[in-house]
Coordinates of C-alpha atoms and ligand atoms in Angstrom, one line a residue:
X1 CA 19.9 -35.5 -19.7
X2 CA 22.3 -35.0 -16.8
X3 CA 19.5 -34.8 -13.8
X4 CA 16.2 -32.9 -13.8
X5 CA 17.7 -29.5 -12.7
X6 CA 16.2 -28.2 -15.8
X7 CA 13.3 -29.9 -16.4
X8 CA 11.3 -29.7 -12.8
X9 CA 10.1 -26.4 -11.4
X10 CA 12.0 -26.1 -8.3
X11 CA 12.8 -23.1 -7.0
X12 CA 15.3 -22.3 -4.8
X13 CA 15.7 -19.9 -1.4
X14 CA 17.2 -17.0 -2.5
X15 CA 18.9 -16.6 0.5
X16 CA 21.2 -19.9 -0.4
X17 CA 21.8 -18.3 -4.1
X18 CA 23.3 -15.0 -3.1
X19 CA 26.8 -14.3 -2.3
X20 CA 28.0 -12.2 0.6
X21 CA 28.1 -8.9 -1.7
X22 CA 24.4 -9.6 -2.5
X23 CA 23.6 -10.0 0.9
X24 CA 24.8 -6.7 1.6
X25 CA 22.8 -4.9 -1.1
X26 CA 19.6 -7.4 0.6
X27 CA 20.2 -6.0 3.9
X28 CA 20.9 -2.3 2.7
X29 CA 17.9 -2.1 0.4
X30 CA 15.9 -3.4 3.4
X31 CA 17.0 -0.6 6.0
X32 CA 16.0 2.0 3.4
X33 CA 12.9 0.2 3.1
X34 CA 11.9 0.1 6.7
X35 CA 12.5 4.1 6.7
X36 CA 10.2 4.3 3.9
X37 CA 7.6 2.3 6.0
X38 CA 8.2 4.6 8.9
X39 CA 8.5 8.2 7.1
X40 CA 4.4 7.6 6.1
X41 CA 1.6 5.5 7.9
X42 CA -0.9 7.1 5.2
X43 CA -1.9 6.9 1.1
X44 CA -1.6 10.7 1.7
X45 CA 1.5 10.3 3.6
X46 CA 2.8 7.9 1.2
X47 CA 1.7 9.8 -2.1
X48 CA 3.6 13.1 -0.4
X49 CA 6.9 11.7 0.7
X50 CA 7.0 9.9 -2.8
X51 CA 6.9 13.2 -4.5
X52 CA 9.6 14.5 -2.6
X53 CA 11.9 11.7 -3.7
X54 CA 10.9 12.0 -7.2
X55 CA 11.1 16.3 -7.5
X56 CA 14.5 15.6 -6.2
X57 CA 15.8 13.5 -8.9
X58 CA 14.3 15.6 -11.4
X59 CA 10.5 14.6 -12.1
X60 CA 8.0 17.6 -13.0
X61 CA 4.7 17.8 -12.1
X62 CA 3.2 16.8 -15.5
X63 CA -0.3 19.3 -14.4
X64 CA 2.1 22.0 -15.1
X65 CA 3.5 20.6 -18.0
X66 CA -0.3 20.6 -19.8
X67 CA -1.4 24.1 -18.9
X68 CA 1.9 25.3 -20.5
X69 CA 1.2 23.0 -23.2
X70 CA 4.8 21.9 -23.9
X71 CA 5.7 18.5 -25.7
X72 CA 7.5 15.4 -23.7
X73 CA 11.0 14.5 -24.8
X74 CA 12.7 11.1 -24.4
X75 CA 14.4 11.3 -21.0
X76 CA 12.1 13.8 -19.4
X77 CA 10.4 12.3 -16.0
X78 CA 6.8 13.2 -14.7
X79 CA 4.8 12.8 -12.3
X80 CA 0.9 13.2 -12.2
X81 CA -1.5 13.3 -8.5
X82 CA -5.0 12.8 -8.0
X83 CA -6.1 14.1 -4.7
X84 CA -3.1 13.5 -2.8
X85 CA -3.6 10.0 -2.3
X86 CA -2.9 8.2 -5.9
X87 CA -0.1 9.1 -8.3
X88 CA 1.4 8.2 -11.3
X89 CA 5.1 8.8 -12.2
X90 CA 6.7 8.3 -16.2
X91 CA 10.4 8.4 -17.6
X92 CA 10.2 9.3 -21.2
X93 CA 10.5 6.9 -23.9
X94 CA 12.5 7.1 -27.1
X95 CA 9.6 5.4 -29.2
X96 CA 5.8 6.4 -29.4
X97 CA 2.5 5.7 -27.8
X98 CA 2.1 3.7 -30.4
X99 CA 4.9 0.7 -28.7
X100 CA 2.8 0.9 -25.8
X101 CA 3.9 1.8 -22.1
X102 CA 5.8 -0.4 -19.9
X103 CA 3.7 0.0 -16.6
X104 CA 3.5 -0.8 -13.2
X105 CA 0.8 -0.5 -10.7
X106 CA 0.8 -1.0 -6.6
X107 CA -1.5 0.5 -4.2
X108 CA -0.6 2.8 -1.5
X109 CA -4.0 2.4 0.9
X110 CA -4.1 0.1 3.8
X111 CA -6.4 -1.6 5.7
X112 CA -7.2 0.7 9.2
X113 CA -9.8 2.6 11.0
X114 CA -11.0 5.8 10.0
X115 CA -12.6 8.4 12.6
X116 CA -16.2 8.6 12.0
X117 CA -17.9 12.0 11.1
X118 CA -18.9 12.6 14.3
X119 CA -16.3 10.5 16.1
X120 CA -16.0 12.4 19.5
X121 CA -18.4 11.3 22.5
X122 CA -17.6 11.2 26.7
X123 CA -19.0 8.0 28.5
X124 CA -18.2 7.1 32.0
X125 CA -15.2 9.1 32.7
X126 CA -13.6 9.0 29.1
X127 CA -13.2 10.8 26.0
X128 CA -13.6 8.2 22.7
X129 CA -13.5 8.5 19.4
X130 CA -15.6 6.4 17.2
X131 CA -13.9 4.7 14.5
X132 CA -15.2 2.9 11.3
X133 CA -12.9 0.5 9.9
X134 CA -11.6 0.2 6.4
X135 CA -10.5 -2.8 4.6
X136 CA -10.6 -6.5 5.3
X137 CA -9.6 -6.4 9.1
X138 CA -9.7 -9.2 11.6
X139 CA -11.3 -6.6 14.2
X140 CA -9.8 -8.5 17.7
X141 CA -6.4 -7.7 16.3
X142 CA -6.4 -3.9 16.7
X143 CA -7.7 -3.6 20.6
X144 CA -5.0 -3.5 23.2
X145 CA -2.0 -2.1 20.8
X146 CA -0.5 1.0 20.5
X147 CA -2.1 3.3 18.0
X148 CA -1.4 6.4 16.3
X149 CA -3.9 9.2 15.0
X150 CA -3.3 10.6 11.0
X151 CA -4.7 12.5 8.9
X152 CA -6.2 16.4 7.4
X153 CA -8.3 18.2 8.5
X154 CA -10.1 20.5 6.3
X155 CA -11.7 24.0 7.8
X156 CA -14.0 25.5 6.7
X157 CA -12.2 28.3 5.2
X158 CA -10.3 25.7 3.1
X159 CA -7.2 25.5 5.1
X160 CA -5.9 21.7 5.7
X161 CA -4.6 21.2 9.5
X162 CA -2.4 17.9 9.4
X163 CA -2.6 15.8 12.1
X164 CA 0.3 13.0 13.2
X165 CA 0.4 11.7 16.8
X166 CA 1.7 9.0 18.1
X167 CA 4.7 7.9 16.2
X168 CA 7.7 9.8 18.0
X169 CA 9.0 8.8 20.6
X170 CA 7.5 11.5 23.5
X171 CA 4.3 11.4 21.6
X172 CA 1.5 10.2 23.5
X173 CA 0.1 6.9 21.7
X174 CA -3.9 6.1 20.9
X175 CA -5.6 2.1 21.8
X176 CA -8.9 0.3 22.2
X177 CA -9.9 -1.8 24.8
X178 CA -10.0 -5.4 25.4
X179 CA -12.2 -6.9 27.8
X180 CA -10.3 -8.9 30.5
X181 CA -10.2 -13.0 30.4
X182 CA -11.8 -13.1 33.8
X183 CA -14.9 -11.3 32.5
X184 CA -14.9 -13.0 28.9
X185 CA -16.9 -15.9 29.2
X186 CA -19.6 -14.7 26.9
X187 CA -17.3 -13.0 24.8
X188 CA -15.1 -15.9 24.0
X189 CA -18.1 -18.3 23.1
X190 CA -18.7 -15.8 20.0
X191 CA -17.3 -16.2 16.7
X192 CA -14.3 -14.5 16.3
X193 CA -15.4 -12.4 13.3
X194 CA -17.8 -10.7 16.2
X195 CA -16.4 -11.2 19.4
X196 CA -15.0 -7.3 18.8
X197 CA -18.3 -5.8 17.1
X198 CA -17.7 -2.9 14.9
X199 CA -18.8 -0.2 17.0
X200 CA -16.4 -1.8 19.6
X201 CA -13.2 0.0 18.0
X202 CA -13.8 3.0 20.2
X203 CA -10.0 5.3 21.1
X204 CA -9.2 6.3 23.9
X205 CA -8.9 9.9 23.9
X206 CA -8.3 11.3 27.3
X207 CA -10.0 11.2 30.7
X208 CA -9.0 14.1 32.5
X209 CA -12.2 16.9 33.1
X210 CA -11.7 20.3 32.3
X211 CA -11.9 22.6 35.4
X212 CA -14.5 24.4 35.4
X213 CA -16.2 27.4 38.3
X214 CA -18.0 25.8 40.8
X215 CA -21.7 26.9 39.6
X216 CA -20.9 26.1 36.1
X217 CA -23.7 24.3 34.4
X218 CA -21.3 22.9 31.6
X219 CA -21.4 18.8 31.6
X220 CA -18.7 16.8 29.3
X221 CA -16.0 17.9 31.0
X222 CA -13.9 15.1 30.0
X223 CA -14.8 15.7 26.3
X224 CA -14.4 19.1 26.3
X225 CA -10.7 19.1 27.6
X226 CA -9.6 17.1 24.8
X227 CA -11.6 19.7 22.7
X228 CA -9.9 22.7 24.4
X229 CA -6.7 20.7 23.7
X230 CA -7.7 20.3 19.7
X231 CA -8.5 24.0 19.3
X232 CA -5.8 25.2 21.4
X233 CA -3.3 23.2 19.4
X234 CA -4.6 22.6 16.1
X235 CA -7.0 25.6 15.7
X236 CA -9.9 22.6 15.4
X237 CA -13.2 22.4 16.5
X238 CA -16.0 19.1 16.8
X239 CA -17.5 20.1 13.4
X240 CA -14.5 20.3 11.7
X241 CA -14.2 16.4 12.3
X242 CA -17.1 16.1 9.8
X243 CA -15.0 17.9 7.3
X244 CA -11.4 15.2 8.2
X245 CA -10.1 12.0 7.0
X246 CA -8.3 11.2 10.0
X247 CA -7.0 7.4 10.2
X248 CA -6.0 5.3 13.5
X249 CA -3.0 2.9 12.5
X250 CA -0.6 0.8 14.9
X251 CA 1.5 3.3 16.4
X252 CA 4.9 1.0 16.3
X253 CA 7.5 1.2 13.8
X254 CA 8.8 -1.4 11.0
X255 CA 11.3 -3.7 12.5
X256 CA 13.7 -6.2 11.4
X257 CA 12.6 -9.8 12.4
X258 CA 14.2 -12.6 14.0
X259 CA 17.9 -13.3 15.4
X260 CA 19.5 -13.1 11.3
X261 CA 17.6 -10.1 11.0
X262 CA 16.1 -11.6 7.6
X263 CA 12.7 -10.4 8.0
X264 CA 10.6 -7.5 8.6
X265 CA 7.5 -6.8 10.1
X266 CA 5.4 -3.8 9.4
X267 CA 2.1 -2.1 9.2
X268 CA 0.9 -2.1 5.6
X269 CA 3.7 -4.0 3.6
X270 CA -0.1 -4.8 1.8
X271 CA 1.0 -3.2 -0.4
X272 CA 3.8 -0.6 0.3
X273 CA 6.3 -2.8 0.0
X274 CA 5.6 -3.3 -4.0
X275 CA 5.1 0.3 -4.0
X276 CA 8.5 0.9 -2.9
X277 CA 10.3 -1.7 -4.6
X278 CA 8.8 -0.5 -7.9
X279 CA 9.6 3.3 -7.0
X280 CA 13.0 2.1 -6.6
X281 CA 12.7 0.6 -10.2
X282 CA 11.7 3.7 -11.7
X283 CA 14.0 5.5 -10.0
X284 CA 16.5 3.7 -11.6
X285 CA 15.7 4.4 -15.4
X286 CA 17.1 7.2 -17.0
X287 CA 16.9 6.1 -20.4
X288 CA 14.6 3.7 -22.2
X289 CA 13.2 2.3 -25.2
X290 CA 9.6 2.7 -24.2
X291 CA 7.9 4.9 -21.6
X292 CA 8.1 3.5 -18.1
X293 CA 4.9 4.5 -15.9
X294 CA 4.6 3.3 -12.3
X295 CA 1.2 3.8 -10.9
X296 CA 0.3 4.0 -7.2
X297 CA -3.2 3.4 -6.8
X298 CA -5.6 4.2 -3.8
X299 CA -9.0 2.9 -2.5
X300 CA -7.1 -1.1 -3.8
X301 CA -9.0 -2.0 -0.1
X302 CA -12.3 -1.6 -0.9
X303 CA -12.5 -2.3 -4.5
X304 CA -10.8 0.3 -6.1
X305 CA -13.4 2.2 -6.1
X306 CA -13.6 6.6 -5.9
X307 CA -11.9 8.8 -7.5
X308 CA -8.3 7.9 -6.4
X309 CA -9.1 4.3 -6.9
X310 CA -7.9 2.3 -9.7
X311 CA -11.4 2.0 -11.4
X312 CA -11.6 5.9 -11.8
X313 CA -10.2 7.3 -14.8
X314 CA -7.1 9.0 -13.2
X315 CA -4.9 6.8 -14.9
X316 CA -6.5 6.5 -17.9
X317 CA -6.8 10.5 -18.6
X318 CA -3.1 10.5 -17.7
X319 CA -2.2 8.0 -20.7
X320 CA -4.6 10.0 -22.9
X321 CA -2.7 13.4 -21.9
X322 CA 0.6 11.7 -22.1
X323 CA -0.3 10.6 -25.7
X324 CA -1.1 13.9 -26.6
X325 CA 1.8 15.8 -25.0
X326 CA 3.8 13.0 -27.0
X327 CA 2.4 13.5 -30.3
X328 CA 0.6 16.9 -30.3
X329 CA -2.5 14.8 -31.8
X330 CA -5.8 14.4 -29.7
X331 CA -6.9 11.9 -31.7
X332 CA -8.3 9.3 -29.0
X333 CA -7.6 5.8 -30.9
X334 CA -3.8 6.9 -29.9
X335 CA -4.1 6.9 -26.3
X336 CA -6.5 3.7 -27.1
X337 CA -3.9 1.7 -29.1
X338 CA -0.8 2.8 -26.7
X339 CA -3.1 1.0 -24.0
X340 CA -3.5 -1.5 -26.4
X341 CA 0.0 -1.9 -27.3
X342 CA 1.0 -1.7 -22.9
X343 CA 2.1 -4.1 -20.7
X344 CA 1.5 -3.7 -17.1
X345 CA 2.5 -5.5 -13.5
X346 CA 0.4 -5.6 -11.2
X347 CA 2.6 -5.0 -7.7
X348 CA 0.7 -6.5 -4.9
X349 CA 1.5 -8.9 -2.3
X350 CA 0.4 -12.8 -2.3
X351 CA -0.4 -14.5 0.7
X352 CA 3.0 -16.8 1.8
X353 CA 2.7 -20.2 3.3
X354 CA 2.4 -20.6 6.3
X355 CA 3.7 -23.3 8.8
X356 CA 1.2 -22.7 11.3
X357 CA -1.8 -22.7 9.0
X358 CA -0.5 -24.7 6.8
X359 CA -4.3 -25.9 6.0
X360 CA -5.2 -23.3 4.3
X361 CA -2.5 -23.7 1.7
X362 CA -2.2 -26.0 -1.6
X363 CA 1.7 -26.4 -0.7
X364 CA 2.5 -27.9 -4.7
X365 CA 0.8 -24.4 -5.5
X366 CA 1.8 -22.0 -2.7
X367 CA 4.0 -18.6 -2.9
X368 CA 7.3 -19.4 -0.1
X369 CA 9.0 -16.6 1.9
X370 CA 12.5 -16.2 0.5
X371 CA 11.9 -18.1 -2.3
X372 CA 11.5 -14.1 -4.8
X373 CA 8.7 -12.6 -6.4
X374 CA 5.9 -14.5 -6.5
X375 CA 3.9 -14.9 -9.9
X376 CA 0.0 -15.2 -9.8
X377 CA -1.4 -15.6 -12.9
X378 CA -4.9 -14.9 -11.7
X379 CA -6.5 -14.0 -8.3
X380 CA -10.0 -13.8 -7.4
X381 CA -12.1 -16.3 -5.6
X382 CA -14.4 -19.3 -6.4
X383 CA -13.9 -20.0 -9.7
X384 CA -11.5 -17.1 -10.5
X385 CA -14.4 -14.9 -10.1
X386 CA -13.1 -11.3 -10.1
X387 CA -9.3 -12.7 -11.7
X388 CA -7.7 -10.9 -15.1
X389 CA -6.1 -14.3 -15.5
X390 CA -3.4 -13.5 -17.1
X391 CA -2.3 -14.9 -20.9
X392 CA 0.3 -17.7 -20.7
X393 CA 2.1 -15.9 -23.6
X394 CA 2.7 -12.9 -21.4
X395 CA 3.1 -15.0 -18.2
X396 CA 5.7 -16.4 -20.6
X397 CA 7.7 -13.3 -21.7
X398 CA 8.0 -12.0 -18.0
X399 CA 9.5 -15.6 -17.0
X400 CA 11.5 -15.6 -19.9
X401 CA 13.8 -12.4 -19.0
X402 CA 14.1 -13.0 -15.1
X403 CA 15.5 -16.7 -16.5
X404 CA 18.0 -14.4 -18.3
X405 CA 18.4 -12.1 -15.6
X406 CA 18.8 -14.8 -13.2
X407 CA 16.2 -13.4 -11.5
X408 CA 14.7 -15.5 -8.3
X409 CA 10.5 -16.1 -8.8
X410 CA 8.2 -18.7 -8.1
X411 CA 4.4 -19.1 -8.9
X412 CA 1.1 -19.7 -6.7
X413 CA -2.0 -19.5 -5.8
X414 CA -3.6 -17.5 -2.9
X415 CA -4.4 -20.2 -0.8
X416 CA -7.4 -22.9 -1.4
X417 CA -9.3 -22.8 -3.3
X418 CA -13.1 -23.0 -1.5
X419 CA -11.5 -21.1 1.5
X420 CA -11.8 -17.1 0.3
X421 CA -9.8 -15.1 -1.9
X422 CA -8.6 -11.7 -3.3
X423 CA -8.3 -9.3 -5.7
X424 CA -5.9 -6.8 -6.9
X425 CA -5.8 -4.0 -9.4
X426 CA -5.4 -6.6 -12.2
X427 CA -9.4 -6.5 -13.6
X428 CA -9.2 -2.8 -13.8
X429 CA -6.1 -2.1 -15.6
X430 CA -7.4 -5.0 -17.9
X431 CA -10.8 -3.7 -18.9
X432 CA -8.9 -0.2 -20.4
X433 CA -7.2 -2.6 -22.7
X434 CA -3.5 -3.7 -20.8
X435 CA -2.1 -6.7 -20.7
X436 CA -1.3 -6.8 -16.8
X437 CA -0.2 -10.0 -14.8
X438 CA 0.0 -10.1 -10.8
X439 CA 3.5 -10.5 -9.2
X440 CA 4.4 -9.3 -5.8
X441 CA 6.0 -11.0 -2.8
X442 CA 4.1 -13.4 0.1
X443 CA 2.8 -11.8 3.1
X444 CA 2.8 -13.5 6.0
X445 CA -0.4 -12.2 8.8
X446 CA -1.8 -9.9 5.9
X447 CA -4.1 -6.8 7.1
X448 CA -2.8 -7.3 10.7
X449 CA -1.1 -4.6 12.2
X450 CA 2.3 -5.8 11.8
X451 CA 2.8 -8.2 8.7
X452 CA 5.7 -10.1 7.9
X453 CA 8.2 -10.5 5.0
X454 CA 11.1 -11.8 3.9
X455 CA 14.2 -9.5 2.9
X456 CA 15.2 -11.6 0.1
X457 CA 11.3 -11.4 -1.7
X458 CA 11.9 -7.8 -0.8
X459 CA 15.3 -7.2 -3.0
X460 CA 14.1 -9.9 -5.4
X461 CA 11.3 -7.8 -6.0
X462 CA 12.9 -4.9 -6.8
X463 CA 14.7 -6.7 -9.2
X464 CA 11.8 -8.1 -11.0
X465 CA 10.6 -4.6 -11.2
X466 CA 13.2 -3.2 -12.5
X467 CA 14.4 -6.2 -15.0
X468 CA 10.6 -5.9 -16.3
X469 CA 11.2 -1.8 -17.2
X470 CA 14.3 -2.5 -19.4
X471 CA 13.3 -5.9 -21.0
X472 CA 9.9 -5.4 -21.6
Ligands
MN1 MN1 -2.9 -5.5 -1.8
MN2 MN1 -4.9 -6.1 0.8

């Protein structure tokens, strides 16, 4: 034995392993990366714009492809939506169900605030909007920032109004307010988890009145000019807001960050960024031994719940019609044993060490920005509660091939262990009978409105991706 090179687990920064050449392709992958971050701020968004891509190249909506009852050939590309907001794309397979699929799954949803049903209300010379968040947010960090409004609106003869302000440039932006330091005294002696109470997130709408005649009795002024506004230029009125999904999210754009431009900060890299780096795997096959599946999942926020979530049978019904427009047999122990037979990823992000909190970190077992893909073999909190933990055997044959491939990745945990946890898709995809192992790249400030990551974990994870569809 020469040294310990191979013998200690060690990895290295990507970022002193690449050549120039690979640089470029790190640097290039990430610009088109931070226009996929820009072009949609929504799961609705996201789930629309990836269809574009994907009818583009080629992919038919596999709906159509049922009602016509026509068989899949090896080659052909699909793509199935639930609802607008989850999706599930497949490149054809030259073997049968009964190899199993080669799948992976992200999420598309991110943490925000959502409009309530009744969200609009005029106090003290201002139009609001009351918002209910979703996700795991630290509420202080969305007041005093630029936000945007998204979302449909569905009327109640059925047509959908789309609504998207703030994120050009003469669009007017959204915020909530803060409470000033000279009045905070009380404020700052509360626990940060409530210092910003729920019902706090309130947006700022407008506060100009409508003019009105002189011996008009009409009071809201205020509220009804940004009514008048919503009807005149949307066709909208109050109760259609009880019939919208409209979500507030930062209003600024996805940025390279720092002086080498090696990082980027966004809104929702939780979990777009796995989302895109896997689309970009898909989009890559063409041909392949066994069918490749990428999944992007909704509702991963608040437990994967609903009917777009993970834990609805969306995904499984699409392996169960796949099976059958493979085979021409509806004989359920197919779809069963191709699940059986599957082996899935599960594309979300990990939370990266810190140096600031660097507390809150196991640093022999923590994931490193720039350091690739990061491995988790399980998640959850406690005592794994609410982990898949993965089998070593699998954990195995994934490591195996990005050793071949020369592929950067690292393995971790998601911080201490008696300080919190997370969970991902993982338990889900595991309970219909896949084999499915965590790996996605750190996060640094996750659920914040502008998260950070590392270019190289970015490219590295595309390569993962996309080295796990044509070795495994
Ligand atoms: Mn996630
Ligand atoms: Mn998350």
């Amino acid at each position: 034995m020469k040294d310990f090179k191979d013998i200690e687990y060690n990895p290295k920064s990507y970022w002193e392993t690449m050549n120039e050449e690979e640089k470029k392709k790190v640097m290039e992958f990430s610009k088109d990366y931070i226009d996929f971050m820009n072009a949609g701020k929504t799961e609705r968004e996201v789930v629309e714009h990836i269809v574009d891509i994907v009818k583009n190249v080629g992919y038919e909506d596999f709906d159509e492809i049922i009602k016509q009852g026509k068989k899949l050939v090896p080659g052909q590309k699909i793509y199935s939506v639930s609802n607008e907001k989850a999706l599930i794309l497949a490149v054809i397979g030259e073997s049968g169900p009964e190899k199993g699929f080669s799948m992976i799954g992200s999420h598309v949803d991110a943490p925000r605030l959502d409009f309530k049903p009744l969200p609009l209300y005029e106090d003290s010379s201002f139009a609001l909007a009351k918002t209910h968040y979703y996700g795991g947010i630290k509420k202080y960090q969305w007041v005093a920032i630029p936000l945007a409004m998204h979302g449909v609106v569905v009327k109640n003869d059925g047509t959908k109004v789309r609504i998207r302000i703030g994120d050009k440039e003469d669009d007017p932006v959204f915020t909530i307010s803060d409470l000033l330091p000279h009045l905070s005294q009380e404020q700052l002696k509360k626990e940060a988890s409530n210092f910003i109470p729920g019902e706090n997130l309130n947006v700022f709408l407008g506060s100009m009145p409508l003019k009105m005649d002189e011996d008009s009795k009409e009071t809201n002024l205020i509220k009804k000019n940004i009514l008048r506004y919503l009807y005149d230029n949307y066709g909208i009125r109050e109760m259609d807001f009880a019939t919208a999904e409209i979500e507030v999210v930062p209003a600024f754009k996805a940025k390279d960050v720092g002086l080498d431009l090696s990082l980027v900060g966004a809104y929702a890299q939780d979990d777009r960024i796995c989302a895109y780096t896997s689309l970009r795997a898909i989009l890559e096959i063409e041909k392949s031994e066994k069918t490749c599946i990428c999944y992007f999942s909704d509702k991963e926020e608040i437990g994967s719940v609903g009917i777009t979530g993970a834990r609805s049978n969306h995904f499984e019904t699409f392996i169960y019609e796949l099976c059958y427009a493979l085979t021409n047999d509806s004989n359920p122990l197919i779809a069963r044993r191709a699940l059986k037979a599957s082996k899935m990823l599960s594309a979300d992000v990990t939370a990266g060490f810190d140096p600031t909190f660097p507390e809150v970190s196991d640093k022999t077992n923590a994931t490193y920005l720039g350091k690739g893909v990061s491995i988790a073999k399980y998640t959850g909190a406690r005592g794994k509660s609410g982990a898949s933990d993965a089998n070593p055997e699998f954990v195995a044959e994934f490591t195996s091939i990005l050793n071949k491939e020369n592929i950067p990745w690292q393995i971790g945990e998601m911080g201490k262990i008696d300080l919190g946890g997370g969970g991902t898709i993982a338990q889900y995809m595991a309970d219909i009978g896949i084999e499915v192992l965590d790996c996605g790249p750190g996060v640094l400030s996750m659920h914040s409105p502008f998260e950070i990551t590392s270019k190289a974990d970015i490219y590295g994870c595309y390569k993962a991706y996309k080295c796990f569809y044509e070795n495994i």
